[in-house]
PDB file of C-alpha atoms in Angstrom:
ATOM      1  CA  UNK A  11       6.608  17.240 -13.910  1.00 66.00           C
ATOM      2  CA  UNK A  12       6.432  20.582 -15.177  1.00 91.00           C
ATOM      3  CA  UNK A  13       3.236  21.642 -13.187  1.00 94.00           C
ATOM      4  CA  UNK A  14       4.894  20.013 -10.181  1.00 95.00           C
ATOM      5  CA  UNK A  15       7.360  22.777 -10.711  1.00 95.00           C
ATOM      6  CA  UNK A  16       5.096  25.547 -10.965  1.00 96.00           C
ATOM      7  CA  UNK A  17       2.921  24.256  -8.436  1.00 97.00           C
ATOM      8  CA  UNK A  18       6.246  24.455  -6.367  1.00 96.00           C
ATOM      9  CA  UNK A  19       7.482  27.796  -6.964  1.00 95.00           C
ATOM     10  CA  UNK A  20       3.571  28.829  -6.681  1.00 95.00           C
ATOM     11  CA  UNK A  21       3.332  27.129  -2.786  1.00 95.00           C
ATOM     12  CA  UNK A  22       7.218  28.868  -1.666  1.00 93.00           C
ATOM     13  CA  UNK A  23       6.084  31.940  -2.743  1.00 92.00           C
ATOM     14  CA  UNK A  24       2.735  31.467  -0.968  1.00 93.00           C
ATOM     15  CA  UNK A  25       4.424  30.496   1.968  1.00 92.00           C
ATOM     16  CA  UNK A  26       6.903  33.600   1.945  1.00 91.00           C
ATOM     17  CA  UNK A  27       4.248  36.464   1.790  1.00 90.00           C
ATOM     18  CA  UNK A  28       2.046  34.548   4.548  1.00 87.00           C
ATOM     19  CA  UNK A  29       5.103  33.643   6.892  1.00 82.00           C
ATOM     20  CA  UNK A  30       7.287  36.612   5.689  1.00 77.00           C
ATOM     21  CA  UNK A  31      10.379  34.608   5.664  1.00 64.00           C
ATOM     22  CA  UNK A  32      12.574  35.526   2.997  1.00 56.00           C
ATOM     23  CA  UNK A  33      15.602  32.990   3.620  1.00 56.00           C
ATOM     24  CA  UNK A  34      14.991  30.416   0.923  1.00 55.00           C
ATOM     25  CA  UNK A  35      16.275  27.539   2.964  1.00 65.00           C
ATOM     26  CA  UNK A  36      14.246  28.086   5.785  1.00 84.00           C
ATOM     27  CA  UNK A  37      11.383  28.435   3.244  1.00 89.00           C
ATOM     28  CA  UNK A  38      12.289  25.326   1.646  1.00 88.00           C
ATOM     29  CA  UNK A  39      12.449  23.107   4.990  1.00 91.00           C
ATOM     30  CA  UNK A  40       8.822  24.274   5.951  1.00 92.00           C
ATOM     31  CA  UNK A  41       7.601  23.320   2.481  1.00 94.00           C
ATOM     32  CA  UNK A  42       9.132  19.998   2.779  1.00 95.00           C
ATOM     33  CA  UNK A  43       7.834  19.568   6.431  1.00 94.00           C
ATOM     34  CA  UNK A  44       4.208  20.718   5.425  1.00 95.00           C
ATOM     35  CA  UNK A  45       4.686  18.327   2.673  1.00 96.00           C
ATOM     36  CA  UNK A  46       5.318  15.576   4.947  1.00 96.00           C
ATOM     37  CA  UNK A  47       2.174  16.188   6.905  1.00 95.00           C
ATOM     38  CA  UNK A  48      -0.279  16.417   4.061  1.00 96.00           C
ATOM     39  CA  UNK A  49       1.037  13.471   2.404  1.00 97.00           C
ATOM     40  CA  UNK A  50       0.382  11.231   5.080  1.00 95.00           C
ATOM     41  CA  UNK A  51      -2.445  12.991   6.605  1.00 95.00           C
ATOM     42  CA  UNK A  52      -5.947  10.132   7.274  1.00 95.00           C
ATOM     43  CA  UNK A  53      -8.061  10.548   4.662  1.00 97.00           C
ATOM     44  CA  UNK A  54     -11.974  10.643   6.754  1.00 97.00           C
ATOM     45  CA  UNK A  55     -15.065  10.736   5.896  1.00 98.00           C
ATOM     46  CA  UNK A  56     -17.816  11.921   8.753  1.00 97.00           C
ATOM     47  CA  UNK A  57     -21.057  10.837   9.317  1.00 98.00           C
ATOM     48  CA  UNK A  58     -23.550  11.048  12.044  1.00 97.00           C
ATOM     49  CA  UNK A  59     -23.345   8.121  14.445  1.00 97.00           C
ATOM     50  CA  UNK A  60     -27.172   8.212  14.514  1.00 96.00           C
ATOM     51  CA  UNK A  61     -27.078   6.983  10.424  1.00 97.00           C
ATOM     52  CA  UNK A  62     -24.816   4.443  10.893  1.00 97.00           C
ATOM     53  CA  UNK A  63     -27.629   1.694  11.783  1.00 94.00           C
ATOM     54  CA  UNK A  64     -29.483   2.811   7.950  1.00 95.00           C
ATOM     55  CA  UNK A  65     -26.472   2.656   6.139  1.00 95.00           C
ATOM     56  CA  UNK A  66     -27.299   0.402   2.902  1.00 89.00           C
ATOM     57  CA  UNK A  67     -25.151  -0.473  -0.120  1.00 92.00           C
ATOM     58  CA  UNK A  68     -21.301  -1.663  -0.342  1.00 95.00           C
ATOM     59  CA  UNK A  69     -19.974   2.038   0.124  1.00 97.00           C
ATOM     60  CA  UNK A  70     -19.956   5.274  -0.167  1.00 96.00           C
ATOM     61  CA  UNK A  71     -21.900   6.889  -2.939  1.00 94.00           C
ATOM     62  CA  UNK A  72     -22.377  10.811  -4.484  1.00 93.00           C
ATOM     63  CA  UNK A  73     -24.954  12.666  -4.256  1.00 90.00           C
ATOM     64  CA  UNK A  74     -26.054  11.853  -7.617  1.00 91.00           C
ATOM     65  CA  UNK A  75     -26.963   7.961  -6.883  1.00 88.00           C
ATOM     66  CA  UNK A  76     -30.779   7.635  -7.309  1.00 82.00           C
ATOM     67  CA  UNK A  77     -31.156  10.860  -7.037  1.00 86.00           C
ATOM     68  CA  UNK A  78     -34.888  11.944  -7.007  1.00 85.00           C
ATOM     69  CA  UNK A  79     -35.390  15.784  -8.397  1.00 86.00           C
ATOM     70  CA  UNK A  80     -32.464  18.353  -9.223  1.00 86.00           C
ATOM     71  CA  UNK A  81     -32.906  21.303  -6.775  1.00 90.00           C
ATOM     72  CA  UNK A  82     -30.933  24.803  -6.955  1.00 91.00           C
ATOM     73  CA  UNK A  83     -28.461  22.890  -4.685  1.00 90.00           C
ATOM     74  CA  UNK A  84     -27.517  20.076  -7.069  1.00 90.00           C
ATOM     75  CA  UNK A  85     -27.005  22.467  -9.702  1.00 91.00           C
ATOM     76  CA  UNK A  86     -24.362  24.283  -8.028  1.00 92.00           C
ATOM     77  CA  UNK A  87     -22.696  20.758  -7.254  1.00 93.00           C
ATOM     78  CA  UNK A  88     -23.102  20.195 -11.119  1.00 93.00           C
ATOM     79  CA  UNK A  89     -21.387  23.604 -11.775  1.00 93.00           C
ATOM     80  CA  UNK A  90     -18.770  23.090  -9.605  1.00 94.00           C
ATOM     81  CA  UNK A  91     -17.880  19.465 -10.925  1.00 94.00           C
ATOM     82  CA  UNK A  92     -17.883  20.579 -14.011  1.00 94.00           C
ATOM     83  CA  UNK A  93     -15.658  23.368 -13.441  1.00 95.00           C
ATOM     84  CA  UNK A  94     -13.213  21.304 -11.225  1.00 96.00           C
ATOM     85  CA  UNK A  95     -13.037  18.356 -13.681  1.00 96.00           C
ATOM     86  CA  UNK A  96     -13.793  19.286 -16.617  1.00 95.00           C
ATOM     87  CA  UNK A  97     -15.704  16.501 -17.878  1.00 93.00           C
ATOM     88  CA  UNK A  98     -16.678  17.914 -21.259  1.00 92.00           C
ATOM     89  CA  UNK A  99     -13.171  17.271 -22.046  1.00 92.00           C
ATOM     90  CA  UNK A 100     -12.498  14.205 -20.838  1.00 91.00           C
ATOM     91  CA  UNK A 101     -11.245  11.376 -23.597  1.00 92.00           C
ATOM     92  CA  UNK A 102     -13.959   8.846 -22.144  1.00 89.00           C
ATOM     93  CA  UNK A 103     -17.500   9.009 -23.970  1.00 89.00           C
ATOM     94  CA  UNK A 104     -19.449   8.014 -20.929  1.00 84.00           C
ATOM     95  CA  UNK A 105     -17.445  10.937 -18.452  1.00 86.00           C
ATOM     96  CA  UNK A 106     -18.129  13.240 -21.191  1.00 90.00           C
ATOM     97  CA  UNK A 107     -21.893  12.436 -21.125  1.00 86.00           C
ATOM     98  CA  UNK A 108     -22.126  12.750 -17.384  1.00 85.00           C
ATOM     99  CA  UNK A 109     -20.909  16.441 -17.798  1.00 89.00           C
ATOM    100  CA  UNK A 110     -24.493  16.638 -18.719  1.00 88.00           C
ATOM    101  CA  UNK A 111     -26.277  19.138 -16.582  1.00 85.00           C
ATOM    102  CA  UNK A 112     -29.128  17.748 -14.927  1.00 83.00           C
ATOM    103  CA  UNK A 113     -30.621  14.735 -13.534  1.00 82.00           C
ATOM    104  CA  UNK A 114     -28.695  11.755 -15.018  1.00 80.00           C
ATOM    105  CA  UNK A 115     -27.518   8.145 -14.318  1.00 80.00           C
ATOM    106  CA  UNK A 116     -23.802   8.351 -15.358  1.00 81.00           C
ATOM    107  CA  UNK A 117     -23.289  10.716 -12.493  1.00 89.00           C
ATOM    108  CA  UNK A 118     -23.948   8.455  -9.851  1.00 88.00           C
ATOM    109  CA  UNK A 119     -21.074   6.327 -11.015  1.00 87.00           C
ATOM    110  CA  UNK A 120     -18.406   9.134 -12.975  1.00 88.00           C
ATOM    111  CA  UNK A 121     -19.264  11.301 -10.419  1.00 94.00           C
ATOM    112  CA  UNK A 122     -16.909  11.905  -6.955  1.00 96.00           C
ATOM    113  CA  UNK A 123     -17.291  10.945  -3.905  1.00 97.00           C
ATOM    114  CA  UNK A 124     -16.114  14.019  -1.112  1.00 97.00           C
ATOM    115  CA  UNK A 125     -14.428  13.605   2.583  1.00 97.00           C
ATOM    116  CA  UNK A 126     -11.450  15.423   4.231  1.00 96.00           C
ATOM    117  CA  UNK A 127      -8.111  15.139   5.178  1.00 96.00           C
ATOM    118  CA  UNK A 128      -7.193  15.020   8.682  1.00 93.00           C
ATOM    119  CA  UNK A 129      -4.961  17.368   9.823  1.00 90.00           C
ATOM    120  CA  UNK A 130      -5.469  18.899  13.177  1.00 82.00           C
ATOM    121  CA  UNK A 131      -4.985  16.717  16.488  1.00 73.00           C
ATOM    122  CA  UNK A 132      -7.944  18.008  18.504  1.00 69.00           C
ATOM    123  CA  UNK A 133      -8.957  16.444  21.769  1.00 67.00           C
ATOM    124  CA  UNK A 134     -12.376  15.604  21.014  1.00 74.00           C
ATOM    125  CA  UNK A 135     -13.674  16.019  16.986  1.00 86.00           C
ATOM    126  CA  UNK A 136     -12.611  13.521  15.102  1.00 92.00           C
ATOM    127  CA  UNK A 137     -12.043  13.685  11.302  1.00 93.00           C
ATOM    128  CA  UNK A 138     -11.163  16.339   8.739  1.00 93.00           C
ATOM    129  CA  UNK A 139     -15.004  17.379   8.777  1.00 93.00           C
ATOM    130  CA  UNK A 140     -16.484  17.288  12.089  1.00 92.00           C
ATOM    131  CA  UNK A 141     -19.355  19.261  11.315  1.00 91.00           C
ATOM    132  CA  UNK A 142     -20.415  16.479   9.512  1.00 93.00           C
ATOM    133  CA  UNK A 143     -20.937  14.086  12.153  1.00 95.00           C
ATOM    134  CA  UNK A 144     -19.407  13.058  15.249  1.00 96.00           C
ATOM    135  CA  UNK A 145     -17.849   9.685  13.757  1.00 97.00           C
ATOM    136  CA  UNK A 146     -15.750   9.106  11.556  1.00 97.00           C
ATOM    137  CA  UNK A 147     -14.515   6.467   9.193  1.00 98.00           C
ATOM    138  CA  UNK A 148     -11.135   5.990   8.170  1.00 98.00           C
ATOM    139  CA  UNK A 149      -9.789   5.140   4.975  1.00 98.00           C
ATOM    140  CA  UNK A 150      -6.993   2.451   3.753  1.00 97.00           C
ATOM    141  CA  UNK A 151      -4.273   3.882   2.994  1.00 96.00           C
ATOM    142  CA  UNK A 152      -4.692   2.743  -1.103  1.00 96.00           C
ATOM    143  CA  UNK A 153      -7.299   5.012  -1.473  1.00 97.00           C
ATOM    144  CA  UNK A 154      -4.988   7.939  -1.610  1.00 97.00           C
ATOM    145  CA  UNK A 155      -3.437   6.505  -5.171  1.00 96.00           C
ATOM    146  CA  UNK A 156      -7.155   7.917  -7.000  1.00 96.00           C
ATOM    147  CA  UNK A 157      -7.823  11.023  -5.275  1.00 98.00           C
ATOM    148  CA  UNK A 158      -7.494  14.220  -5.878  1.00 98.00           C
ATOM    149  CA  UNK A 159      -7.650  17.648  -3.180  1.00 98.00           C
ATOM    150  CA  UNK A 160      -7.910  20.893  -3.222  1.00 97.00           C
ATOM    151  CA  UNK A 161      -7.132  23.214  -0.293  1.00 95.00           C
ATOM    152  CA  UNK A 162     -10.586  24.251   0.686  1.00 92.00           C
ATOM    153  CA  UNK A 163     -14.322  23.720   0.215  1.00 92.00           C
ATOM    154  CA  UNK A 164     -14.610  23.289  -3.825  1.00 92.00           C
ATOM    155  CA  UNK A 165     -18.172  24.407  -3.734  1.00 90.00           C
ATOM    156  CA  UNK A 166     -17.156  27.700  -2.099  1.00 87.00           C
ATOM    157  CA  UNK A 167     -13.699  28.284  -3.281  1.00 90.00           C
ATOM    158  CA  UNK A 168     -14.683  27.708  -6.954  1.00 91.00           C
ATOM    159  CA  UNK A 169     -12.224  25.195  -7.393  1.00 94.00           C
ATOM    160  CA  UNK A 170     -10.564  24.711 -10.649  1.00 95.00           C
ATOM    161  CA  UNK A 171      -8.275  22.019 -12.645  1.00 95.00           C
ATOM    162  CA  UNK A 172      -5.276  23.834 -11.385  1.00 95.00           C
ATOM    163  CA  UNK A 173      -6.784  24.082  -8.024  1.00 97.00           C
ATOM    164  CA  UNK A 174      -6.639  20.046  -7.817  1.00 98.00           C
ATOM    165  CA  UNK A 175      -3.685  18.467  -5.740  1.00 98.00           C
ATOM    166  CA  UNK A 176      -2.427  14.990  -5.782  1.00 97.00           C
ATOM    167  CA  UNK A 177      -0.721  12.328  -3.847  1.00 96.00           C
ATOM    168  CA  UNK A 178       2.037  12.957  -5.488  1.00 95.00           C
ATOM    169  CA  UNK A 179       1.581  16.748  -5.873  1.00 98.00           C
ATOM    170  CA  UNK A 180       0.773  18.415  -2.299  1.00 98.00           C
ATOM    171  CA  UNK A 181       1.361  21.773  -3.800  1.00 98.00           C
ATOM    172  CA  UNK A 182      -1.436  23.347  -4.660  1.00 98.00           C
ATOM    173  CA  UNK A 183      -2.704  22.683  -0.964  1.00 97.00           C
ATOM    174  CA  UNK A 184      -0.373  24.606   0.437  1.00 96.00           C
ATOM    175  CA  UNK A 185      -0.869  27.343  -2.314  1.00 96.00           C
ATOM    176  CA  UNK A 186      -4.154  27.829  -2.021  1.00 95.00           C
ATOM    177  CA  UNK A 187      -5.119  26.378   1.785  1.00 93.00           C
ATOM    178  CA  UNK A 188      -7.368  29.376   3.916  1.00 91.00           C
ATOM    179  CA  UNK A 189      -5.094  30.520   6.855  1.00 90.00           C
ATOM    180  CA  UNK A 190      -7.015  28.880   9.620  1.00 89.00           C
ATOM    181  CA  UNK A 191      -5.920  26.060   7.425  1.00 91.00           C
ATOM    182  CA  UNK A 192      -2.284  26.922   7.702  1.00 91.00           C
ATOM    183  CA  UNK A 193      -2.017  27.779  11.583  1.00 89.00           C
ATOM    184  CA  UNK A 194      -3.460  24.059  12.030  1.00 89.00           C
ATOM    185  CA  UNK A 195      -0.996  22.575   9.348  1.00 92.00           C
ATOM    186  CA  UNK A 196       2.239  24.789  11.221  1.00 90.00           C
ATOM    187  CA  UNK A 197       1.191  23.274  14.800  1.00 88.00           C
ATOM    188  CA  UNK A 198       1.168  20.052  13.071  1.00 88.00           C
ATOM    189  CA  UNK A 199       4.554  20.717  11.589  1.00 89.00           C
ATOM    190  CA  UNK A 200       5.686  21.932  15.165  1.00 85.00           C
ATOM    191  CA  UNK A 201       4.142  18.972  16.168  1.00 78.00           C
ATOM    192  CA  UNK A 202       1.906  20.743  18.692  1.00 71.00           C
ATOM    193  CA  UNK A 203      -1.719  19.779  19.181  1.00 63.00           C
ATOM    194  CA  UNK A 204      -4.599  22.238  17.309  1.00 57.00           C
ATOM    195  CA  UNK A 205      -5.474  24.578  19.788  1.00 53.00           C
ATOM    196  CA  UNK A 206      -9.157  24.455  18.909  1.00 53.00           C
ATOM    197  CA  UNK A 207     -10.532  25.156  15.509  1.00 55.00           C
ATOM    198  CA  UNK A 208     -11.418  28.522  14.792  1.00 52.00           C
ATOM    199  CA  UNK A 209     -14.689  27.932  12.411  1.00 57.00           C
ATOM    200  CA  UNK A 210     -16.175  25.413  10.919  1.00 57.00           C
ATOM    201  CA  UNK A 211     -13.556  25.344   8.166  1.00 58.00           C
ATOM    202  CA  UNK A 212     -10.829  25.409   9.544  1.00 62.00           C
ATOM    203  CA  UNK A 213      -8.069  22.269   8.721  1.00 77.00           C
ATOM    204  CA  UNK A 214     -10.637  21.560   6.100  1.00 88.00           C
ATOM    205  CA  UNK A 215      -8.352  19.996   3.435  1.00 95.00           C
ATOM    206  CA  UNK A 216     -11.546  18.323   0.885  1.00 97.00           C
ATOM    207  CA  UNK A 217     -10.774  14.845  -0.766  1.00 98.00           C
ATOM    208  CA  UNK A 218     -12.620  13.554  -4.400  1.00 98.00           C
ATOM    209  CA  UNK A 219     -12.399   9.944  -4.712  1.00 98.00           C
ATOM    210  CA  UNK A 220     -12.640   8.477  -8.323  1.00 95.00           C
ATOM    211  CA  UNK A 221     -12.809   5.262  -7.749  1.00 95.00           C
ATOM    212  CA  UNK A 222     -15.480   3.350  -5.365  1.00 95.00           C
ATOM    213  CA  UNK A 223     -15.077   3.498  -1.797  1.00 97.00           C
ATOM    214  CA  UNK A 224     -16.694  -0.077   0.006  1.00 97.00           C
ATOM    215  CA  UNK A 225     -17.201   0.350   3.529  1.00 97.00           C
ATOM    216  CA  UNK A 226     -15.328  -3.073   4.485  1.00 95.00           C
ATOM    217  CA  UNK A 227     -12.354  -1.044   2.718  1.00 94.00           C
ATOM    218  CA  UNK A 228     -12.339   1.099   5.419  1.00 97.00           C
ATOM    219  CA  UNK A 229      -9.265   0.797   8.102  1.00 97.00           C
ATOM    220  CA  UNK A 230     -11.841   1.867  11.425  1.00 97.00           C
ATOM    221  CA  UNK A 231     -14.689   3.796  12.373  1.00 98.00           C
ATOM    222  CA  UNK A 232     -13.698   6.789  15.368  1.00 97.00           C
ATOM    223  CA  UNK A 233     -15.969   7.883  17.625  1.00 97.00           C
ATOM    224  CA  UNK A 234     -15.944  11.046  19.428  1.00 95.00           C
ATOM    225  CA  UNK A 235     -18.255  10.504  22.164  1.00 95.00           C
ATOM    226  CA  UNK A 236     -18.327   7.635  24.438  1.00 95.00           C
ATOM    227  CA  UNK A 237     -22.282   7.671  24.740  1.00 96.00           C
ATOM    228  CA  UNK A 238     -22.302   7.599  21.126  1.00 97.00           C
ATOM    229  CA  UNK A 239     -19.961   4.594  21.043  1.00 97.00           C
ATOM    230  CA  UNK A 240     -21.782   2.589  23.605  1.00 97.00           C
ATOM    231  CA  UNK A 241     -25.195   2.792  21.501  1.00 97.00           C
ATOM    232  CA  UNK A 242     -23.790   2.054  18.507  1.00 97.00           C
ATOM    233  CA  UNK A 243     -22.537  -1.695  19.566  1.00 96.00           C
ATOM    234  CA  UNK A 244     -25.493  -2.290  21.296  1.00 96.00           C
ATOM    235  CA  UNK A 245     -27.859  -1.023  18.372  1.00 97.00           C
ATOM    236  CA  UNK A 246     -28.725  -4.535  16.813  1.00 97.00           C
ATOM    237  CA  UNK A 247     -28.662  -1.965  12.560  1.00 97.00           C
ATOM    238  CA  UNK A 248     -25.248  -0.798  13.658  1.00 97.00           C
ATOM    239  CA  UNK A 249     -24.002  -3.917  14.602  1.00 97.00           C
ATOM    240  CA  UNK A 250     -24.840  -5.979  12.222  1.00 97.00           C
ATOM    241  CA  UNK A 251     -23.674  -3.116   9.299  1.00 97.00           C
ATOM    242  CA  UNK A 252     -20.273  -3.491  11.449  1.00 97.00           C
ATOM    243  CA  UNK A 253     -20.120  -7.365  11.084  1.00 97.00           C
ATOM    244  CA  UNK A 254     -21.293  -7.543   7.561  1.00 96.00           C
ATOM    245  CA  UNK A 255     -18.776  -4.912   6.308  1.00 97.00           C
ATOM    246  CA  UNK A 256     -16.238  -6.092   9.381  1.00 96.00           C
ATOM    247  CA  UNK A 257     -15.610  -2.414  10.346  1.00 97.00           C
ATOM    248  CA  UNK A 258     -13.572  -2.251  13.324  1.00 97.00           C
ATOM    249  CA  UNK A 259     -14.646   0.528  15.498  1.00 97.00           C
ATOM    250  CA  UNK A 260     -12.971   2.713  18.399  1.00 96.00           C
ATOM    251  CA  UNK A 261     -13.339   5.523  20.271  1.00 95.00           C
ATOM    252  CA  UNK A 262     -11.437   8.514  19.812  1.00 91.00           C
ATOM    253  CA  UNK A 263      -7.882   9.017  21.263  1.00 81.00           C
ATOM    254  CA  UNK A 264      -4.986  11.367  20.707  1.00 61.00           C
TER     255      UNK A 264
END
């Protein structure tokens, strides 16, 4: 409860010096309202439609499963996770030894798995990461109970323990969220549709899920394009990975 508070006082200052309000009510109603949004915001993770038919396994898995050689990429990922969670410390002997740096097995399965909240209502992208793909799958709404967020890329914000957000702890987002990131949360808020995302980043709002995520979990699969969704149920992979994992899938609608 105590870093609830901080985080708190941390996100209505925030808020003040980047909407230069200084009436604490009105401060305090857009915190709560933000709140709202992020709290029940879809939880997505993108994918090219074109992968769909090769998808393999019950779910989604890190970039550490069967992983083949450690390049200068991975390493950074390592760095990162190991900054963000802070394995090393962690009470569990097997988390501690995936806080090992290099190519190991633990990490495929202590390890996160990454995917975005969705907070913008554009026309046509569809999840919190569109440049990821042009589908997207959505997840149940348990999965929210073991995640944890942070208000930007981790890999490129440098993300730390007290960067990390919760569903039951919003805070931080709102703290430390890149202002492209806010205007899309205040439309939201206003309940006004994103008028078009202004980089790549923008409304990127980065989930870690530390717990398995199956694909027949999933609630449905959105699909920007209508050409896309047409060869998907008529690609004989894509089907049956629909029917096996019975993913229901849709195209995309606002």
């Amino acid at each position: 409860m105590e870093r609830k508070a901080k985080d708190k006082e941390q996100a209505i200052d925030s808020l003040k010096t980047r909407v230069g309000a200084s009436h604490a009510g009105s401060v305090g109603e857009l915190l709560e309202s933000a709140s709202a949004v992020l709290e029940a915001a879809p939880m997505t993770f993108n994918i090219s439609p074109e992968k769909l038919g090769k998808l393999e396994g019950d779910g989604i898995v890190n970039v550490w499963h069967n992983l083949k050689e450690v390049s200068a990429a991975k390493n950074a990922r390592d760095q990162a996770e190991n900054q963000m969670f802070e394995y090393k410390r962690s009470p569990f002997e097997l988390t501690r030894k995936s806080a090992v740096s290099g190519k190991q097995n633990y990490k495929g399965y202590h390890r996160p798995t990454y995917g975005a909240l969705q907070i913008a209502r554009d026309e046509r992208p569809v999840g919190g990461a569109p440049r990821y793909g042009r589908a997207a799958f959505h997840l149940m709404e348990e999965a929210r109970s073991y995640m944890t967020f942070t208000g930007a890329d981790s890999m490129l914000s440098g993300a730390g323990l007290n960067n990390l957000a919760s569903s039951r702890n919003v805070f931080p987002l709102i703290r430390d969220m890149l202002p492209d990131t806010l205007g899309v949360l205040f439309q939201c808020v206003n309940g006004q549709q994103a008028g078009g995302r202004t980089s790549e980043f923008s409304s990127y709002i980065e989930w870690h899920s530390h717990a398995p995520i199956e694909w027949k979990s999933m609630e449905f699969l959105d699909f920007e394009r209508g050409l896309d969704f047409q060869e998907a149920i008529k690609n004989s992979a894509s089907v049956a990975f629909f029917e096996k994992n019975s993913v229901k899938v849709r195209l995309h609608s606002i």
